[in-house]
Coordinates of C-alpha atoms in Angstrom, one line a residue:
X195 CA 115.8 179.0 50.0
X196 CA 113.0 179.6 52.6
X197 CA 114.3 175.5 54.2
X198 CA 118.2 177.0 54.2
X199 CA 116.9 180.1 56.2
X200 CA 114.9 177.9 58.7
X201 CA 117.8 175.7 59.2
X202 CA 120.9 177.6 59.0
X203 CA 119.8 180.8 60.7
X204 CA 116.5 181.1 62.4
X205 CA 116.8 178.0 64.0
X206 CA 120.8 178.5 65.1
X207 CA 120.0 181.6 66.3
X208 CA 117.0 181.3 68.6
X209 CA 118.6 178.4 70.1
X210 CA 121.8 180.1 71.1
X211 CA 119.4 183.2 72.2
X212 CA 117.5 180.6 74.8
X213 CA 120.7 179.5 75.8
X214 CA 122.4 183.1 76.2
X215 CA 118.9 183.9 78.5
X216 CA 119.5 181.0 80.2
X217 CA 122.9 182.0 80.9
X218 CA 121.9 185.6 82.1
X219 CA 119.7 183.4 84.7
X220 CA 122.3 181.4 85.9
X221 CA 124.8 184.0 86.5
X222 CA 122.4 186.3 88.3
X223 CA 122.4 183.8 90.9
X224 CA 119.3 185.1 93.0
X225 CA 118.7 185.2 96.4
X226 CA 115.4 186.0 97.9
X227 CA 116.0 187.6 101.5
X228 CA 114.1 185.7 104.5
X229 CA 114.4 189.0 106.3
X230 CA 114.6 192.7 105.7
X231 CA 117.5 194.1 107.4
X232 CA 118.4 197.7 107.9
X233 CA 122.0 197.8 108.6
X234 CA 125.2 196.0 107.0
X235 CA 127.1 193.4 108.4
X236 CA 129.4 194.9 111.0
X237 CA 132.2 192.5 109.8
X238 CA 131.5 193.9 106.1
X239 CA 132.7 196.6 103.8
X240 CA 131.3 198.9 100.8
X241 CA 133.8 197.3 98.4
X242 CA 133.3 193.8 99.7
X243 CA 129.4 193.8 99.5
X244 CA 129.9 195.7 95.8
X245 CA 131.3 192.4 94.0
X246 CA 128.5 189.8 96.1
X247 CA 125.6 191.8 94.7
X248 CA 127.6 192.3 91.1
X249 CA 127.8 196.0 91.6
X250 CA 131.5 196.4 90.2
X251 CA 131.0 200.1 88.6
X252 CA 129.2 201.6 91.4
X253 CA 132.2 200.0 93.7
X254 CA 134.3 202.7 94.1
X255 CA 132.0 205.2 94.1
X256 CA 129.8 203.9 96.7
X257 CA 133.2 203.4 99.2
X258 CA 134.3 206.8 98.6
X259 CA 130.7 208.1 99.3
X260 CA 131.1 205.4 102.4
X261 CA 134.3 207.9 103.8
X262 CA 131.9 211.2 103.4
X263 CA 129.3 209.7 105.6
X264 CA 131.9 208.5 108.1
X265 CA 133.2 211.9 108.3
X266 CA 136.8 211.1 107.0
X267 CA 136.5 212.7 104.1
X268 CA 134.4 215.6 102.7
X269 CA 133.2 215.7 99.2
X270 CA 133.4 219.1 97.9
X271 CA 131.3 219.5 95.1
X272 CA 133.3 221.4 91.6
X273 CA 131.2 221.3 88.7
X274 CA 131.4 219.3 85.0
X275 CA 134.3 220.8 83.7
X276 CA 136.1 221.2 87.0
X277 CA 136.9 217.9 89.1
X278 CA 135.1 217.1 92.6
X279 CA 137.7 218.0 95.6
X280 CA 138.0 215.3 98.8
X281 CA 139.0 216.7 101.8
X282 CA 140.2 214.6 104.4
X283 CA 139.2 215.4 108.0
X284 CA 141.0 216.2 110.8
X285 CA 142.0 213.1 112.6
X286 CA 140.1 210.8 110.4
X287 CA 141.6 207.0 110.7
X288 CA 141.7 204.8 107.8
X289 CA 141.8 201.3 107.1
X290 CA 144.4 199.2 104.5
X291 CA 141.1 199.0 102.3
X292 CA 140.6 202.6 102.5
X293 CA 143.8 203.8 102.1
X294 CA 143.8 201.4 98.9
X295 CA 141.1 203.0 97.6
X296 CA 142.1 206.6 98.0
X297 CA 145.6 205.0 96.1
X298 CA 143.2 203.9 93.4
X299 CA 141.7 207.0 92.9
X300 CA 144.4 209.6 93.1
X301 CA 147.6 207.4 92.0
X302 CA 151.2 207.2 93.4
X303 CA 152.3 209.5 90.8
X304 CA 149.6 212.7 91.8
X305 CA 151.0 215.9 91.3
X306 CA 149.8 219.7 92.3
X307 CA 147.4 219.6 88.5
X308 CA 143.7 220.4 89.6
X309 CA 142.1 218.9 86.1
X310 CA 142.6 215.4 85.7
X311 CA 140.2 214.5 83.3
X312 CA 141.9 213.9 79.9
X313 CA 141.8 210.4 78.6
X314 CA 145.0 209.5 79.7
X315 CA 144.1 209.8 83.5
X316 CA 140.8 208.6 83.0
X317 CA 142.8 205.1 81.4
X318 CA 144.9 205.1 84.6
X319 CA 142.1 205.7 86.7
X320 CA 139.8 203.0 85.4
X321 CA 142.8 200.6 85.9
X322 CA 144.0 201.3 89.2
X323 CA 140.3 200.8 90.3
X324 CA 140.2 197.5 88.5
X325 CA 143.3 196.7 90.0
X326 CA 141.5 197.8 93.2
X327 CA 138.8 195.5 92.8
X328 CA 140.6 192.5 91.7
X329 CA 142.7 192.9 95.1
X330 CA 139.0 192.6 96.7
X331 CA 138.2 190.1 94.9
X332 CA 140.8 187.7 95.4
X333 CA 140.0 188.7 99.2
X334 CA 136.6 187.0 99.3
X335 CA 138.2 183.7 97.4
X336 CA 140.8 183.6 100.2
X337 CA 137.7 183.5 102.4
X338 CA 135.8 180.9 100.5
X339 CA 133.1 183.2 99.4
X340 CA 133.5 182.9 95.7
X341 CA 135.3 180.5 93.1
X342 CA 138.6 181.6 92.5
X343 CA 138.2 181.5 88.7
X344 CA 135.6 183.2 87.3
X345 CA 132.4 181.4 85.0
X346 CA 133.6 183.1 81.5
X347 CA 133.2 179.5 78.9
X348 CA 129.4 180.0 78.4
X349 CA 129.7 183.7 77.1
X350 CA 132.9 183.1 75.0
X351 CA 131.5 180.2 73.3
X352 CA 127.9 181.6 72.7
X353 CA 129.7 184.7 71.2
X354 CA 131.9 183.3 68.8
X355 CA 128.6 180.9 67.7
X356 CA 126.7 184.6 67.3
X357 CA 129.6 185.7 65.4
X358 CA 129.5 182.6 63.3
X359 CA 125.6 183.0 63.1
X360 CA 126.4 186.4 61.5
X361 CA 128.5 185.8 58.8
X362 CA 126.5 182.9 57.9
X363 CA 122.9 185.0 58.1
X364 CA 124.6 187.5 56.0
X365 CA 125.7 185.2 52.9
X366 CA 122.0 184.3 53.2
X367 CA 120.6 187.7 53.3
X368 CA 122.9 188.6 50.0
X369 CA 121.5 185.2 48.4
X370 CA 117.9 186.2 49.3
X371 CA 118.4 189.8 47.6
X372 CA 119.7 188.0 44.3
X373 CA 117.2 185.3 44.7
X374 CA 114.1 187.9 45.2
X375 CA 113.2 185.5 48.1
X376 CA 111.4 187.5 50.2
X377 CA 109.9 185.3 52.6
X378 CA 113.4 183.7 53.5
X379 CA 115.3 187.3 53.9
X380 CA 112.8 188.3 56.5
X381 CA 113.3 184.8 58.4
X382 CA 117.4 185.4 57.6
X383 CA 116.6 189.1 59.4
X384 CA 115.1 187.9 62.2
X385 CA 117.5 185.2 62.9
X386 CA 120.0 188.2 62.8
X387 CA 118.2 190.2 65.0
X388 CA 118.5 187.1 67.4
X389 CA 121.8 186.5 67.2
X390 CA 122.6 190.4 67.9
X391 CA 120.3 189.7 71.0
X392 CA 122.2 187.1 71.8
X393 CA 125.4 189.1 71.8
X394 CA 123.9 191.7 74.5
X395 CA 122.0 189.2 76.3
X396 CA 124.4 186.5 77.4
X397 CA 127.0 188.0 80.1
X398 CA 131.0 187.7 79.5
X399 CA 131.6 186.1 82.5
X400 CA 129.7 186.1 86.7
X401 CA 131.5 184.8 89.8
X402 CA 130.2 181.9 91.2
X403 CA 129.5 182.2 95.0
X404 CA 129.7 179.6 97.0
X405 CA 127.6 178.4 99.9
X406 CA 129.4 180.5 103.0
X407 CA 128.1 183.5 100.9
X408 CA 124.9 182.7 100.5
X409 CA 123.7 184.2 104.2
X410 CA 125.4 187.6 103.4
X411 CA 124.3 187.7 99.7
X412 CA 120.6 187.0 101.9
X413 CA 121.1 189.5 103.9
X414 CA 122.4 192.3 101.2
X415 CA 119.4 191.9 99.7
X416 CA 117.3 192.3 102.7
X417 CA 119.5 195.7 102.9
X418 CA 118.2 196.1 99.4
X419 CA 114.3 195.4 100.2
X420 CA 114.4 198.2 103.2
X421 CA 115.8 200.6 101.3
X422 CA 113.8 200.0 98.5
X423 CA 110.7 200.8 100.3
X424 CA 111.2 204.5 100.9
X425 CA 110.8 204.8 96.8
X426 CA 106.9 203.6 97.3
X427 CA 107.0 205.7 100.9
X428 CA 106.5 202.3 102.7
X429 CA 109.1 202.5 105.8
X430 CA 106.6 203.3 108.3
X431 CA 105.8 199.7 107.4
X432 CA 109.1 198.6 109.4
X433 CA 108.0 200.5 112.5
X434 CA 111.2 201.6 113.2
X435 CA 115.2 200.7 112.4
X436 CA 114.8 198.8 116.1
X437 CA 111.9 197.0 115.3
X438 CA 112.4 196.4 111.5
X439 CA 109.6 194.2 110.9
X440 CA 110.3 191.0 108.2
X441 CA 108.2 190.4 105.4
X442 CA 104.8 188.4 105.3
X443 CA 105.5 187.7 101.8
X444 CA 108.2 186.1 102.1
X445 CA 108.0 182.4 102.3
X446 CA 109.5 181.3 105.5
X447 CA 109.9 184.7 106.9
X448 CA 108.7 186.3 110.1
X449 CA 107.7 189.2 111.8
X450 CA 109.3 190.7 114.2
X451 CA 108.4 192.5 117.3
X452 CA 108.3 196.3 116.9
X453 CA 109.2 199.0 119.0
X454 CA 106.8 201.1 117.2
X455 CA 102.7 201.7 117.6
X456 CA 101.0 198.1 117.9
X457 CA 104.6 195.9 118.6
X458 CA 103.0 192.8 118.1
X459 CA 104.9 189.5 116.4
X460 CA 103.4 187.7 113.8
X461 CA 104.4 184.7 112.3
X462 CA 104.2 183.9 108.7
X463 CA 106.3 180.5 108.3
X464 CA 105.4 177.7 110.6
X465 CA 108.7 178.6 112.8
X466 CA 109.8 181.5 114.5
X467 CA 113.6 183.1 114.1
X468 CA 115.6 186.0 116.1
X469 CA 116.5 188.5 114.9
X470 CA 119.3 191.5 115.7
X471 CA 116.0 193.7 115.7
X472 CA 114.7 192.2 118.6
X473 CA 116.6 193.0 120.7
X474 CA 117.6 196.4 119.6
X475 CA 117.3 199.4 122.0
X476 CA 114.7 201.8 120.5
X477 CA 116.4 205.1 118.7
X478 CA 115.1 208.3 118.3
X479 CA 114.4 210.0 115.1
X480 CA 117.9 211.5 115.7
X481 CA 119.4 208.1 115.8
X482 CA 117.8 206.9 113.2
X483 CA 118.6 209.6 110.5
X484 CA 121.9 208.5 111.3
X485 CA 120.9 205.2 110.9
X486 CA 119.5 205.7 107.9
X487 CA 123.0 208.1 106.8
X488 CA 125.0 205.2 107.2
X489 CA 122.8 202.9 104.2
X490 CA 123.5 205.7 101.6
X491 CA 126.6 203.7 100.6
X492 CA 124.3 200.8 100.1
X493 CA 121.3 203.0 98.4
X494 CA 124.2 203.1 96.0
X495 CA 124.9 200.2 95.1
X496 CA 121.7 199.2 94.4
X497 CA 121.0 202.3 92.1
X498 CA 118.6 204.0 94.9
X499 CA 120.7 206.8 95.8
X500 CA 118.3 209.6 94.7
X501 CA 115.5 208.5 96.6
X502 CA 117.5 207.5 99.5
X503 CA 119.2 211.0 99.8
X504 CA 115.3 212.5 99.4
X505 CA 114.0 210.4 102.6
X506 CA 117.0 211.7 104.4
X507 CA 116.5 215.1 103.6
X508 CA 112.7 214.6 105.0
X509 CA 113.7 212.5 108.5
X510 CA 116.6 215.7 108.3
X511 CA 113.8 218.4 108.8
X512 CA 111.7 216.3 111.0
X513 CA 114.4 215.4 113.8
X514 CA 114.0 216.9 117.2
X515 CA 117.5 217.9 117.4
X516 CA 117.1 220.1 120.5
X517 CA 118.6 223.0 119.5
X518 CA 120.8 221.6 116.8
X519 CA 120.0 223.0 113.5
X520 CA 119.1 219.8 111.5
X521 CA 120.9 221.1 108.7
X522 CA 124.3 220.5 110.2
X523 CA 123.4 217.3 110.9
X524 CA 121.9 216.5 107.3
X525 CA 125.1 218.5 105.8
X526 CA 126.9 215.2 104.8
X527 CA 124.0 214.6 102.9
X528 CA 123.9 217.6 101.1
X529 CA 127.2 217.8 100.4
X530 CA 127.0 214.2 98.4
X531 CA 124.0 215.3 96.9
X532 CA 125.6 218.4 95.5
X533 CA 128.4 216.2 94.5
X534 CA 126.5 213.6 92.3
X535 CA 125.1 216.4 90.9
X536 CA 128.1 218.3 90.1
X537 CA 129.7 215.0 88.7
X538 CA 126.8 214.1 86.6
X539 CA 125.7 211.0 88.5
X540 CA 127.7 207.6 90.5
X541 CA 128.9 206.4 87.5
X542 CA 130.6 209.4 86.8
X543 CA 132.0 210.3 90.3
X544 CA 135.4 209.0 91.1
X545 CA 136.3 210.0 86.9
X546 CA 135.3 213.6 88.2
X547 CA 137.5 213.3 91.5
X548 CA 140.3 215.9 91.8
X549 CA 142.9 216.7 94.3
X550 CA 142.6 215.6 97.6
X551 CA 143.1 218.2 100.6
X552 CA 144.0 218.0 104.2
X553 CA 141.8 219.7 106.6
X554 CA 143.8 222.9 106.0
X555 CA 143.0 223.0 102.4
X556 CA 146.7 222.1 101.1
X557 CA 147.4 219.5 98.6
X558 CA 148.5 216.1 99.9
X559 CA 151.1 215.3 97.4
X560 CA 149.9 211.0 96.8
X561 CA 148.3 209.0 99.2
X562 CA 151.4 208.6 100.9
X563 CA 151.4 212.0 101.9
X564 CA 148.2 211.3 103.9
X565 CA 150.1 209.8 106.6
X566 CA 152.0 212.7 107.3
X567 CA 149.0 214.9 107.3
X568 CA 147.3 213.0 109.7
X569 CA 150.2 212.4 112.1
X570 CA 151.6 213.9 115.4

């Protein structure tokens, strides 16, 4: 009994949980930045960058944050039983992309009902957004960024083995329990505590990007490593968003010359590489809360939101706004700070999303209506 445990489960199972982590590896698909950048691509968008870093549910959530701190929309913050209002802003322009998001999220079909969070809506909302995203996907295959078919044969088949594993580890459970083999029925339980792993472990499916994406998917994660660093208080480290400095640890990478105290350039690969940064006017801490204001989107994305919205809050009550109260320039902020709150989180955010308003507080009856609110 002990043999048939080794052979038919413990050993089946561990060797389809290797080749489930090996899986995970392979469709993470890492990138290590050669730089840290501090701004996005200018020819890039929220929802593109969402599916080349694999941040599909934070998406829609992060674009429609993205409008707020453009100042084309304003997030009005309800509370958990009462859906989150958007307000669009007097003569705010919006993109195809845009307008296709604000389609996702309210529907063709809106109506003048302010609570739209029963199941049904919630269904419809989750698959417009898909729908959404899908459309943006098929985007960065037209532009050679990704495969056009997505990887999904390695998590099918290693679930249907775990499956198979189950029943299998099961039968020999029920034998070991008749049997009184003990030994055997805790290798048969560990085998099935494999295979379970197995089942979590090993994705569904990953995109496969191809080479032309591999210098933004470097640069988003530069993004990532800048805005990262205000969660261990580190940005003084980049000088300043003009002179954002490149990492030392990095192999390869270089250091740029910085606007800020010292401005020396220090090489740590054996060549040296421009960068935007270099030539970069120096800001002022005015300009660079804004700067900062327009990563939020991105903080997003990569799951850094609260401390992002905490360093802006701090450069907010340290900027020299000569005369300007520095609340009305952080109020963007505040506002989608409130907002998560109210709706429980990012995840949570566009499911909380209500009616949208034009600028005189009526209810614009679809997205199609938005035209007509912001014409002549």
């Amino acid at each position: 009994m002990l043999t048939a445990a080794i052979v038919f489960a413990l050993a089946p199972a561990l060797l389809i949980l290797v080749l489930g982590i090996i899986a995970r590896g392979v469709a993470t698909q890492h990138v290590t930045p050669r730089v840290v950048q501090y701004s996005p691509e200018r020819t890039s968008t929220v929802l593109r960058d969402a599916l080349l870093v694999d941040a599909d549910r934070r998406a829609a959530s992060a674009a429609l944050i993205d409008l707020a701190v453009k100042r084309k929309v304003r997030l009005i913050a309800g509370s958990r039983r009462e859906p989150i209002g958007v307000e669009v802003e007097p003569g705010a322009v919006f993109t195809s992309e845009e307008l296709s998001l604000l389609d996702g999220l309210f529907g063709p079909d809106h109506t003048h009902r302010r609570v739209r969070r029963f199941s049904s809506d919630r269904r419809a909302l989750a698959g417009r957004l898909k729908t959404l995203l899908l459309g943006v996907e098929h985007a960065l295959a037209r532009d050679g960024l990704i495969a056009e078919r997505r990887v999904g044969w390695p998590g099918g088949t290693l679930t249907v083995l775990a499956y198979l594993g189950m029943l299998v580890e099961a039968l020999l459970i029920v034998f070991s329990l008749l049997n009184n083999a003990w030994p055997a029925l805790l290798l048969t339980l560990i085998a099935l505590a494999a295979t379970i792993a197995t089942i979590f472990v090993t994705p569904p499916w990953w995109r496969k990007y191809l080479p032309p994406a591999q210098a933004k998917r470097e640069h988003l994660a530069g993004l990532r490593e800048y805005i990262a660093l205000a969660e261990a208080d580190r940005l003084r480290v980049l000088q300043s968003p003009s002179g954002a400095e490149l990492r030392a640890d990095v192999p390869g990478a270089t250091i740029s010359a910085g606007h800020g105290s010292g401005g020396s350039t220090r090489a740590a690969g054996p060549t040296a590489t421009a960068h935007p940064a270099d030539t970069a006017p120096p800001v002022g801490p005015l300009a660079r809360f804004h700067l900062h204001e327009r990563l939020l989107p991105y903080a997003v994305l990569f799951g850094l939101e609260r401390e992002w919205i905490a360093k802006l809050k701090l450069e907010a009550a340290a900027v020299d706004t000569h005369g300007t109260d520095a609340v009305d320039i952080a109020s963007v902020t505040f506002d989608i700070a409130d907002t998560l709150d109210a709706a429980g989180g990012v995840l949570q955010l566009t499911a909380s999303v209500g009616d949208l308003f034009d600028g005189a507080g009526e209810i614009i009856e679809g997205v199609g209506g938005l035209f007509e609110a912001l014409g002549p």
